[in-house]
Short mmCIF file of C-alpha atoms in Angstrom, two decimals:
data_model
loop_
_atom_site.label_atom_id
_atom_site.label_comp_id
_atom_site.label_asym_id
_atom_site.label_seq_id
_atom_site.Cartn_x
_atom_site.Cartn_y
_atom_site.Cartn_z
CA ALA A 83 83.49 38.42 73.61
CA GLN A 84 86.66 40.28 74.70
CA SER A 85 86.00 44.00 74.01
CA VAL A 86 89.10 47.38 74.99
CA ALA A 87 88.18 50.76 74.88
CA GLN A 88 90.19 54.26 74.34
CA PRO A 89 87.28 57.08 75.73
CA GLU A 90 89.45 59.97 73.60
CA ASP A 91 90.40 60.34 70.18
CA GLN A 92 93.04 63.00 71.00
CA VAL A 93 94.93 63.47 74.34
CA ASN A 94 97.10 67.55 74.31
CA VAL A 95 99.83 68.21 76.67
CA ALA A 96 103.23 70.75 77.01
CA GLU A 97 106.45 69.38 76.22
CA GLY A 98 107.70 68.37 80.10
CA ASN A 99 104.38 67.57 81.50
CA PRO A 100 103.03 64.31 82.44
CA LEU A 101 100.81 62.23 80.24
CA THR A 102 98.42 60.29 81.01
CA VAL A 103 96.49 58.26 78.16
CA LYS A 104 93.23 56.43 78.79
CA CYS A 105 91.96 52.57 78.28
CA THR A 106 89.74 50.32 80.08
CA TYR A 107 89.20 46.86 79.02
CA SER A 108 86.30 44.14 79.16
CA VAL A 109 87.49 40.08 79.08
CA SER A 110 86.65 36.53 80.96
CA GLY A 111 89.27 35.42 82.97
CA ASN A 112 92.91 37.13 83.69
CA PRO A 113 93.38 39.77 81.56
CA TYR A 114 97.08 40.35 78.65
CA LEU A 115 97.04 44.21 78.12
CA PHE A 116 99.15 45.90 76.03
CA TRP A 117 100.28 49.22 74.49
CA TYR A 118 101.45 49.57 70.84
CA VAL A 119 102.92 53.13 69.81
CA GLN A 120 102.32 54.06 65.82
CA TYR A 121 104.25 56.92 63.92
CA PRO A 122 102.90 57.94 60.64
CA ASN A 123 102.74 55.32 57.66
CA ARG A 124 104.58 52.90 60.20
CA GLY A 125 103.54 49.48 61.61
CA LEU A 126 102.47 49.29 65.21
CA GLN A 127 106.21 49.21 67.86
CA PHE A 128 105.26 47.50 71.19
CA LEU A 129 105.01 49.75 73.92
CA LEU A 130 104.90 47.26 77.66
CA LYS A 131 102.40 44.40 78.39
CA TYR A 132 100.60 43.23 81.53
CA ILE A 133 101.10 39.53 82.13
CA THR A 134 101.09 38.38 86.63
CA GLY A 135 102.88 40.83 88.93
CA ASP A 136 103.17 44.38 89.86
CA ASN A 137 100.53 46.87 88.84
CA LEU A 138 102.73 49.06 87.44
CA VAL A 139 104.87 47.59 84.21
CA LYS A 140 107.79 50.01 83.44
CA GLY A 141 107.79 49.77 79.09
CA SER A 142 109.67 51.11 75.94
CA TYR A 143 110.70 55.48 75.79
CA GLY A 144 110.31 55.64 79.43
CA PHE A 145 106.27 54.81 79.53
CA GLU A 146 104.64 52.69 82.14
CA ALA A 147 100.95 51.76 82.46
CA GLU A 148 99.17 50.93 85.96
CA PHE A 149 96.95 47.97 85.63
CA ASN A 150 93.71 48.17 87.52
CA LYS A 151 91.87 44.99 88.01
CA SER A 152 88.69 46.92 89.96
CA GLN A 153 88.48 49.37 87.33
CA THR A 154 89.37 46.86 84.44
CA SER A 155 91.57 49.85 83.04
CA PHE A 156 95.27 50.06 81.61
CA HIS A 157 95.90 53.61 81.78
CA LEU A 158 99.87 54.35 80.24
CA LYS A 159 101.12 57.31 81.61
CA LYS A 160 105.06 59.13 81.24
CA PRO A 161 106.37 61.77 84.03
CA SER A 162 107.35 64.39 81.13
CA ALA A 163 106.19 64.14 78.05
CA LEU A 164 108.76 65.01 74.90
CA VAL A 165 107.65 66.62 71.64
CA SER A 166 109.03 62.78 69.82
CA ASP A 167 106.29 61.34 71.47
CA SER A 168 103.76 62.69 69.46
CA ALA A 169 101.72 59.63 67.64
CA LEU A 170 98.59 57.36 67.62
CA TYR A 171 98.02 55.04 71.05
CA PHE A 172 96.53 51.74 71.16
CA CYS A 173 95.79 49.61 73.83
CA ALA A 174 95.12 45.97 72.89
CA VAL A 175 94.37 42.90 75.15
CA ARG A 176 93.78 39.13 75.02
CA ALA A 177 92.56 36.46 77.17
CA SER A 178 94.16 33.55 78.22
CA GLY A 179 93.96 30.66 76.17
CA THR A 180 93.57 32.77 73.37
CA TYR A 181 96.26 34.53 70.92
CA LYS A 182 93.06 36.57 69.54
CA TYR A 183 94.28 40.17 70.44
CA ILE A 184 91.76 43.46 69.82
CA PHE A 185 93.02 46.37 70.25
CA GLY A 186 91.10 49.68 70.91
CA THR A 187 90.46 52.55 67.84
CA GLY A 188 93.43 54.29 69.30
CA THR A 189 94.47 58.15 71.15
CA ARG A 190 96.45 60.81 69.53
CA LEU A 191 98.83 62.78 71.61
CA LYS A 192 100.26 65.51 70.55
CA VAL A 193 102.98 67.28 73.36
CA LEU A 194 103.16 70.68 72.44
CA ALA A 195 106.06 72.39 72.46
CA ASN B 275 116.78 38.72 59.75
CA ALA B 276 114.12 41.43 57.60
CA GLY B 277 111.33 41.01 60.28
CA VAL B 278 108.02 40.41 59.08
CA THR B 279 107.74 41.88 55.14
CA GLN B 280 104.80 42.85 52.87
CA THR B 281 104.07 43.14 49.08
CA PRO B 282 102.68 45.52 47.31
CA LYS B 283 103.05 48.68 48.92
CA PHE B 284 100.42 50.29 47.72
CA GLN B 285 97.73 48.04 45.48
CA VAL B 286 94.62 50.04 43.58
CA LEU B 287 92.16 47.58 42.69
CA LYS B 288 88.46 48.35 40.34
CA THR B 289 85.21 46.63 42.46
CA GLY B 290 84.95 42.78 41.40
CA GLN B 291 88.74 42.17 41.49
CA SER B 292 90.41 39.67 43.52
CA MET B 293 94.25 40.10 44.91
CA THR B 294 96.73 38.57 47.40
CA LEU B 295 98.55 40.05 49.79
CA GLN B 296 102.15 38.58 50.08
CA CYS B 297 102.94 37.80 54.58
CA ALA B 298 106.22 36.35 54.86
CA GLN B 299 107.90 36.25 58.33
CA ASP B 300 111.72 34.83 59.37
CA MET B 301 111.53 34.63 62.65
CA ASN B 302 110.59 31.42 62.86
CA HIS B 303 107.01 32.76 64.84
CA GLU B 304 104.17 30.03 65.13
CA TYR B 305 101.87 32.80 65.10
CA MET B 306 100.45 34.54 62.17
CA SER B 307 97.72 37.41 61.75
CA TRP B 308 95.76 40.30 59.51
CA TYR B 309 94.74 43.66 60.73
CA ARG B 310 93.05 45.70 58.38
CA GLN B 311 92.88 50.34 60.42
CA ASP B 312 90.52 52.56 59.36
CA PRO B 313 90.49 56.14 60.91
CA GLY B 314 88.59 55.92 63.41
CA MET B 315 87.77 52.29 63.80
CA GLY B 316 91.32 51.10 64.70
CA LEU B 317 92.81 47.90 64.26
CA ARG B 318 90.67 45.13 63.80
CA LEU B 319 91.61 41.19 63.58
CA ILE B 320 90.30 39.61 59.70
CA HIS B 321 92.23 36.22 60.41
CA TYR B 322 94.75 34.51 62.16
CA SER B 323 97.46 31.55 62.27
CA VAL B 324 98.52 29.48 65.92
CA GLY B 325 100.72 27.35 63.12
CA ALA B 326 101.12 25.89 59.44
CA GLY B 327 98.16 24.19 58.42
CA ILE B 328 95.88 25.83 60.97
CA THR B 329 93.79 29.42 60.79
CA ASP B 330 90.73 31.34 62.29
CA GLN B 331 88.19 33.88 61.59
CA GLY B 332 88.88 36.80 63.71
CA GLU B 333 86.42 40.19 63.69
CA VAL B 334 85.88 40.74 60.67
CA PRO B 335 86.23 37.58 57.99
CA ASN B 336 83.59 38.10 55.05
CA GLY B 337 85.52 38.68 52.05
CA TYR B 338 88.84 37.41 52.66
CA ASN B 339 90.09 34.48 53.01
CA VAL B 340 93.93 33.08 54.48
CA SER B 341 96.55 29.64 54.13
CA ARG B 342 99.39 28.19 55.90
CA SER B 343 101.07 26.34 54.23
CA THR B 344 104.28 27.29 56.03
CA THR B 345 105.30 28.03 58.55
CA GLU B 346 106.79 31.46 56.81
CA ASP B 347 104.38 32.84 54.56
CA PHE B 348 100.59 33.88 55.58
CA PRO B 349 99.07 35.38 52.59
CA LEU B 350 95.35 37.09 52.49
CA ARG B 351 93.40 36.31 49.66
CA LEU B 352 90.47 38.98 48.62
CA LEU B 353 87.35 37.15 46.47
CA SER B 354 86.45 40.16 45.00
CA ALA B 355 87.41 43.38 46.15
CA ALA B 356 84.20 45.78 47.64
CA PRO B 357 85.33 49.69 47.76
CA SER B 358 84.38 48.75 51.83
CA GLN B 359 87.73 47.05 51.74
CA THR B 360 89.62 49.82 50.91
CA SER B 361 92.04 50.38 53.91
CA VAL B 362 95.15 49.51 55.32
CA TYR B 363 96.99 45.89 56.16
CA PHE B 364 98.42 45.00 58.66
CA CYS B 365 100.43 41.96 58.74
CA VAL B 366 101.45 40.46 62.34
CA SER B 367 104.02 38.09 63.98
CA LEU B 368 104.71 36.70 67.57
CA THR B 369 105.76 33.62 68.86
CA THR B 370 104.38 32.23 71.41
CA SER B 371 106.75 31.64 73.72
CA GLY B 372 109.06 33.94 76.01
CA GLN B 373 108.68 37.29 75.52
CA GLU B 374 105.07 37.89 73.61
CA THR B 375 105.48 41.03 71.41
CA GLN B 376 103.91 41.31 68.27
CA TYR B 377 106.12 42.93 65.18
CA PHE B 378 104.22 43.76 62.37
CA GLY B 379 104.82 44.52 58.91
CA PRO B 380 105.05 47.88 56.99
CA GLY B 381 101.37 47.42 55.84
CA THR B 382 99.93 47.36 52.49
CA ARG B 383 97.51 50.06 51.17
CA LEU B 384 94.48 49.59 49.16
CA LEU B 385 92.16 51.43 47.42
CA VAL B 386 89.29 49.96 45.55
CA LEU B 387 87.49 52.54 43.16
#
């Protein structure tokens, strides 16, 4: 069965500092991995995805994520955090051959001015 | 394009009542799904559909029915509402060709008393 773990409920970081939001996954076969962001009272917005190829994936708003197959991780990163990055971030996975997406429980990112 | 639309935005039900949450998309996407979002639980997949006439169960299907008679519409029916179904419901669509990006509707906030 597919599963996603986001081990941190909340991550606090100072503006201008690098940020990392962690995600680990479990899936049969090759994983399809995604990051989404949710602002208050809104639906989720796509940030980036990994399907195949380069392990470092670049996405929207300066975010990137690193796929690590041996550690089954897909951590979200940004070199310099902005206060406007404060939001709820979700990692998701699906197995190849299915369009059944499984989401993590979300990590609240707070960027402090 | 209106994208993904959901109605109503907010609904209060009494235990035992039935209702239908409406979802429509105008992007000709094959895949549609319903998620519920609860604090600390993330997003959980209720039902999904890979095309008109085809539906399947997600992680938490009990108490919900769906149908997909057209590509555009994917209503979610609560047969006999229970307080445990108090949640925010998101309808999602994506195309399975090209860019694999899920488009989220604005959500329906449901309160069951």
